[in-house]
Every structure is written in structure tokens, then in C-alpha cells.
PDB file of C-alpha atoms in Angstrom:
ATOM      1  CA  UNK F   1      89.462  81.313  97.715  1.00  0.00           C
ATOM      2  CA  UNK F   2      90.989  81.532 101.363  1.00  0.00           C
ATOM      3  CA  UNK F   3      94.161  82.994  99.726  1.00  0.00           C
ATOM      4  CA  UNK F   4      92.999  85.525  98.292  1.00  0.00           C
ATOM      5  CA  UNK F   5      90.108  86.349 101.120  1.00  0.00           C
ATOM      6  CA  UNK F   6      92.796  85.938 103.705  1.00  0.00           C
ATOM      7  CA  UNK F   7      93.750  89.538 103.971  1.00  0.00           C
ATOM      8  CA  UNK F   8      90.781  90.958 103.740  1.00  0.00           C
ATOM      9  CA  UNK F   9      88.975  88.537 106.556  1.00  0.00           C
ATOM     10  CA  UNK F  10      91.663  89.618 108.701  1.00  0.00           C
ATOM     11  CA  UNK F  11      91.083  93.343 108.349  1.00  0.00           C
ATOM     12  CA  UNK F  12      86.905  93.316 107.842  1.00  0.00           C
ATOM     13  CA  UNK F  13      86.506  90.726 110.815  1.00  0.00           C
ATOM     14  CA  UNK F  14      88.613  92.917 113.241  1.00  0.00           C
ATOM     15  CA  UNK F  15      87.205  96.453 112.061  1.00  0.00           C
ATOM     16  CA  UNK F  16      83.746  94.433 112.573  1.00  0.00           C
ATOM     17  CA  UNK F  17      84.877  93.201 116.096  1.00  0.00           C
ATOM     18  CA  UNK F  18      86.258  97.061 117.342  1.00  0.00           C
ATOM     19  CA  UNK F  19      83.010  98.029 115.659  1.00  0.00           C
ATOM     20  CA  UNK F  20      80.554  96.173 117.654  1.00  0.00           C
ATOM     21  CA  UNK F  21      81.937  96.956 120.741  1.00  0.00           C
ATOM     22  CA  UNK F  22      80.123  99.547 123.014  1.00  0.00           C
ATOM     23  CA  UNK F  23      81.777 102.358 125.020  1.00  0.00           C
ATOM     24  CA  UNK F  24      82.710  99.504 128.249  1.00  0.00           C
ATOM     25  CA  UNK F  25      84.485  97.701 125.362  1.00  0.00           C
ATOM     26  CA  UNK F  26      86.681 100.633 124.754  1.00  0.00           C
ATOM     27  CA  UNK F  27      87.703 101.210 128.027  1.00  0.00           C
ATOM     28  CA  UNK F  28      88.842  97.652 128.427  1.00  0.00           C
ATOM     29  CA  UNK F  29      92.198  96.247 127.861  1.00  0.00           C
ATOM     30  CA  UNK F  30      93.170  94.495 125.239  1.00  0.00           C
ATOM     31  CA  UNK F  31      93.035  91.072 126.038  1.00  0.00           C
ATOM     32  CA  UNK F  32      89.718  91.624 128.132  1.00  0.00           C
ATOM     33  CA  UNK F  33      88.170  92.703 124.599  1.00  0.00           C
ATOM     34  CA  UNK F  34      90.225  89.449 123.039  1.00  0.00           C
ATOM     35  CA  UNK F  35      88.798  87.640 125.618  1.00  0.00           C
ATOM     36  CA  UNK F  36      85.339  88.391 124.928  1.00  0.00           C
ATOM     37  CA  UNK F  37      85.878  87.594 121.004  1.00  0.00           C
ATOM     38  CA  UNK F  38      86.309  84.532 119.291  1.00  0.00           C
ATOM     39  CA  UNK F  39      90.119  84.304 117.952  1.00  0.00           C
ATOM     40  CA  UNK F  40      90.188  84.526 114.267  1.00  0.00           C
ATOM     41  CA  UNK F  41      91.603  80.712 112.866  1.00  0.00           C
ATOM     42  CA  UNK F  42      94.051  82.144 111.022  1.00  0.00           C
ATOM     43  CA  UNK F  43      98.150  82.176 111.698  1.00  0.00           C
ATOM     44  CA  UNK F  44      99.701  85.394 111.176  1.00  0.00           C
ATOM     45  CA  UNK F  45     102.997  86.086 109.986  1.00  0.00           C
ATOM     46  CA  UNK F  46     103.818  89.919 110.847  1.00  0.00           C
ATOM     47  CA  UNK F  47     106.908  90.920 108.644  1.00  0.00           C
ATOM     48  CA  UNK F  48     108.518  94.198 110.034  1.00  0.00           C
ATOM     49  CA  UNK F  49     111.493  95.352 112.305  1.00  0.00           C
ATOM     50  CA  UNK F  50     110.985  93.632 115.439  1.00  0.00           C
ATOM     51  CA  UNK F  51     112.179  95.900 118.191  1.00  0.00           C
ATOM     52  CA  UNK F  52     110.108  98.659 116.516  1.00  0.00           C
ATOM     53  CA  UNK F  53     106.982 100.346 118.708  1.00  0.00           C
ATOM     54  CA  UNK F  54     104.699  99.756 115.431  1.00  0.00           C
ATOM     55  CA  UNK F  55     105.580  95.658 115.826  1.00  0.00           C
ATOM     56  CA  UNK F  56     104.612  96.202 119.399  1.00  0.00           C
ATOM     57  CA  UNK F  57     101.332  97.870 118.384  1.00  0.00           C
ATOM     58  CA  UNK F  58     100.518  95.000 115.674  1.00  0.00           C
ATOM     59  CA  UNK F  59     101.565  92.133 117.999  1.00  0.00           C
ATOM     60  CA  UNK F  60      98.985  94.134 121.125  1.00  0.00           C
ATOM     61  CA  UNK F  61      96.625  94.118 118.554  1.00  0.00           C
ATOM     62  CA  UNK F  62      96.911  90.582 117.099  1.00  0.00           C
ATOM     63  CA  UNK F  63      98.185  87.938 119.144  1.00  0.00           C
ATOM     64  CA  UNK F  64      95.272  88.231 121.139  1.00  0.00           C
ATOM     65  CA  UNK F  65      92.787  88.032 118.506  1.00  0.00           C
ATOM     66  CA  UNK F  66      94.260  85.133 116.143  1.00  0.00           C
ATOM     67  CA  UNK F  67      95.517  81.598 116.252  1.00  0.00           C
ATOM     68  CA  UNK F  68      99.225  82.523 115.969  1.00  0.00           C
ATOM     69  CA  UNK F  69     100.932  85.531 115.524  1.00  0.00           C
ATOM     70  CA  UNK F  70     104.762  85.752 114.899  1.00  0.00           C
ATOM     71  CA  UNK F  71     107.530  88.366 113.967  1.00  0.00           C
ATOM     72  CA  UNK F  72     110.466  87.873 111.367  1.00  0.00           C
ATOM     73  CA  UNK F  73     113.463  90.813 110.589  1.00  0.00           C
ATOM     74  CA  UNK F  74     112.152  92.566 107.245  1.00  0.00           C
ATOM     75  CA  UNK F  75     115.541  92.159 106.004  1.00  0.00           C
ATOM     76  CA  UNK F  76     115.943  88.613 106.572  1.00  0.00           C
ATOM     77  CA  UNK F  77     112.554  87.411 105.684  1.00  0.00           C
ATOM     78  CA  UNK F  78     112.492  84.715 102.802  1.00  0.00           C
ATOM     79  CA  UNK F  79     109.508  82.837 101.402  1.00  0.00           C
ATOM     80  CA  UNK F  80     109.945  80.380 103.432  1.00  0.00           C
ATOM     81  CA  UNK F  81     109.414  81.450 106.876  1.00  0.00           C
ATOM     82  CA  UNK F  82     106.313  81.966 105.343  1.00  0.00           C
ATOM     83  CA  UNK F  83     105.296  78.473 105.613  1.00  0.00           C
ATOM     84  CA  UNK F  84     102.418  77.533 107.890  1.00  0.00           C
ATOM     85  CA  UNK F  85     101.404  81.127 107.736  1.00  0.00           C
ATOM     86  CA  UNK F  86      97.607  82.327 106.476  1.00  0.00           C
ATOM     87  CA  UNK F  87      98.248  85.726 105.796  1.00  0.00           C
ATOM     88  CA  UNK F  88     101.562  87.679 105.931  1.00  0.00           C
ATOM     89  CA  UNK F  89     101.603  91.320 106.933  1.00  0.00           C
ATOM     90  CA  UNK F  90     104.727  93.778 105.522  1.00  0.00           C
ATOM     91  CA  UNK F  91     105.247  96.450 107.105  1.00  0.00           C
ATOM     92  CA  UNK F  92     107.880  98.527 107.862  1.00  0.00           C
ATOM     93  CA  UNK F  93     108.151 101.829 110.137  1.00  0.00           C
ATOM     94  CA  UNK F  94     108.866 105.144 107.909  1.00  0.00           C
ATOM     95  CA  UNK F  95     110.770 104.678 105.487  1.00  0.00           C
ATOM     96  CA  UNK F  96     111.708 108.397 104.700  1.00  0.00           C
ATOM     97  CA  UNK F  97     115.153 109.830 106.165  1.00  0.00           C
ATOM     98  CA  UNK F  98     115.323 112.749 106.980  1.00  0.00           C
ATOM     99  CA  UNK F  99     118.628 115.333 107.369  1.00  0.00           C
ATOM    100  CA  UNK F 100     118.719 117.337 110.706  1.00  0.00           C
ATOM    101  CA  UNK F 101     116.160 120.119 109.549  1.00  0.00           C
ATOM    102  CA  UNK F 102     113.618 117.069 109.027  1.00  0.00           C
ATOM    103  CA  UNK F 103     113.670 117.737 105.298  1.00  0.00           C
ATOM    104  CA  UNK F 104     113.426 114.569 103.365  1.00  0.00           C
ATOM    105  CA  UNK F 105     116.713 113.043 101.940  1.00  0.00           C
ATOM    106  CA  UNK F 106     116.045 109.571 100.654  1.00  0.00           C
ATOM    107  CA  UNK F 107     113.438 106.752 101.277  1.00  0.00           C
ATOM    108  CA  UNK F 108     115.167 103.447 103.097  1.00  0.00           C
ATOM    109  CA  UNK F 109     112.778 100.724 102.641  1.00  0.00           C
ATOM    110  CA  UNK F 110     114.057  97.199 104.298  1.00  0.00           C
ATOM    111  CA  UNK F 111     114.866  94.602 101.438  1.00  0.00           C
ATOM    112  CA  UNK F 112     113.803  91.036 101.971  1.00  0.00           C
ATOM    113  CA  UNK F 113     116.752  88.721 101.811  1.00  0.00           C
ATOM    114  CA  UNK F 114     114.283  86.412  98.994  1.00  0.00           C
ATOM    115  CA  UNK F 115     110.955  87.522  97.837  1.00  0.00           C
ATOM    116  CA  UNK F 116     110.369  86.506  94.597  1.00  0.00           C
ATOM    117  CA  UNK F 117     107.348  87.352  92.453  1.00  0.00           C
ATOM    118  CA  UNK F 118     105.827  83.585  92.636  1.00  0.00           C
ATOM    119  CA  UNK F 119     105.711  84.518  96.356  1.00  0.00           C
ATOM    120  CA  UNK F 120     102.089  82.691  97.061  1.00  0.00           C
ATOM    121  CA  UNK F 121     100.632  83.428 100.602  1.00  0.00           C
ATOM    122  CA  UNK F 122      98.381  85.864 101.399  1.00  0.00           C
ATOM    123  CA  UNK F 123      99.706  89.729 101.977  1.00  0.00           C
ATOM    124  CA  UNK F 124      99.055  92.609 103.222  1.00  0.00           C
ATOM    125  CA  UNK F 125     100.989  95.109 102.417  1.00  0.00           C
ATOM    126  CA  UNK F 126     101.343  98.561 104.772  1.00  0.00           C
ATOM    127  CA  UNK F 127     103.212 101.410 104.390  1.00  0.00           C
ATOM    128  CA  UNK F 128     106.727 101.495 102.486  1.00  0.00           C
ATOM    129  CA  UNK F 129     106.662  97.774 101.993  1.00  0.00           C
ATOM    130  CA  UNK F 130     104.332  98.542  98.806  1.00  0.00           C
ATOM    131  CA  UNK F 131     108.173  99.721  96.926  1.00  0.00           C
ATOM    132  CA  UNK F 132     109.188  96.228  97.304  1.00  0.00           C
ATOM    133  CA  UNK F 133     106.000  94.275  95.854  1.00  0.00           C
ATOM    134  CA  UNK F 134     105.482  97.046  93.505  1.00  0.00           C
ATOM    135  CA  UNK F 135     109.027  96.444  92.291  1.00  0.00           C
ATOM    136  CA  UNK F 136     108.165  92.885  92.008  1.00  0.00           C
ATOM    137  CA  UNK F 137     105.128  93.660  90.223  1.00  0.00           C
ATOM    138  CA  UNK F 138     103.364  91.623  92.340  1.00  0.00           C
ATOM    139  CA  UNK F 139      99.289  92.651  93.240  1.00  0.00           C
ATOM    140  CA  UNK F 140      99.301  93.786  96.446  1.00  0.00           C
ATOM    141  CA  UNK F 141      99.208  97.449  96.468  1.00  0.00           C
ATOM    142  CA  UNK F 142      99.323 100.636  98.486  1.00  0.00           C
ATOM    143  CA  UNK F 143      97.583 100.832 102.085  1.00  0.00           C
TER     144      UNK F 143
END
């Protein structure tokens, strides 16, 4: 049941724990909310481009609220650095080029070097990263 509840106790709990707080709360930094919140026991595996500001944002957001948080290269992830890991997040920043007159010219979506579709751990998927489990035909879907 975990694996399949994984992703979503990860999102309700911390929607629940921004939720509760009052309007001190939201004044305070960070890690003085984490502080003032049980971590969640799960190890997170964030799967993105790692000098990217939206990695930043995830690992501000989660490191301070989880077990274990880490970061692997979208385009060198493989099931296995998986391992260990309670829920896996894909994400990748957008994935739409654009020419110099911002009009759209193609959609660049980071491959995984191996993700097959017996792939096992818990996922959520974000963003542009749904064209690569949706080619899979695997069940995570659009978010």
C-alpha cells in the first residue's frame, strides 16, 4: 500500500502542513516552519536538472521537511539510483524551446539514460516528465 500511497502522502501531508499554519507561519523561514513540523519518514529522490532554480525551489521545500532528500541529472538517472528511495519526483524545467520571437519550436524533454516500464518505486510525475512515462505507458500521469 505504501507504494502506491507514497506520492500522494507526500503531497496531502505537506499541503496539510502549509495549510495549518497561521499568518506568523508564513512569515517564517523555511526551516523555522520545518522546524516546527515533524519530518515526513520518507526518503526522497528528486529527479530533475540539478543546477536548475526549480531543483533549488524543491530541495528549499523538501529537505527540510523529509528524512532524505537527494538530486540525480534527468538524463543520467537509471532505476537504480532509485534504490533506498520512497517516492521519486520527475521533473524537469520547461521543456518548450522557443526561437528568438518566443514562438514555440519544439519540446526538449530530458531522456533518462534507463527507465523501463517495470520501473517500481513510487512517482510523481511534474511537468514535461509526463512525455517520458506516458511513452512508457506507465500510470503516472499529467500534473
Amino acid at each position: 500500500m505504501l507504494r502506491i500511497a507514497a506520492p500522494l502522502i507526500v503531497s496531502s501531508l505537506l499541503v496539510a502542513q502549509d495549510a495549518g499554519s497561521d499568518a506568523t507561519d508564513r512569515r517564517a523561514t523555511d526551516q523555522e516552519t520545518a522546524d516546527r513540523h515533524a519530518k515526513l519518514d520518507l526518503d526522497v529522490l528528486y529527479v530533475g536538472a540539478p543546477e536548475h532554480p526549480r531543483t533549488t525551489a524543491w530541495r528549499d521545500f523538501l529537505a527540510p521537511r523529509t528524512a532524505g532528500f537527494r538530486v540525480v541529472d534527468a538524463e543520467s538517472f537509471a532505476e537504480a539510483d532509485a534504490a533506498g528511495a520512497d517516492v521519486v519526483v520527475l521533473d524537469c524545467p520547461d521543456p518548450i524551446v522557443r526561437d528568438e520571437n518566443g514562438r514555440p519550436t519544439r519540446i526538449a524533454v530530458p531522456q533518462p539514460k534507463q527507465l523501463t516500464a517495470s520501473f517500481a518505486t513510487p512517482t510523481v510525475v511534474v511537468g514535461g516528465m509526463a512525455l517520458v512515462t506516458d511513452r512508457l505507458q506507465l500510470k503516472p500521469d499529467w500534473l
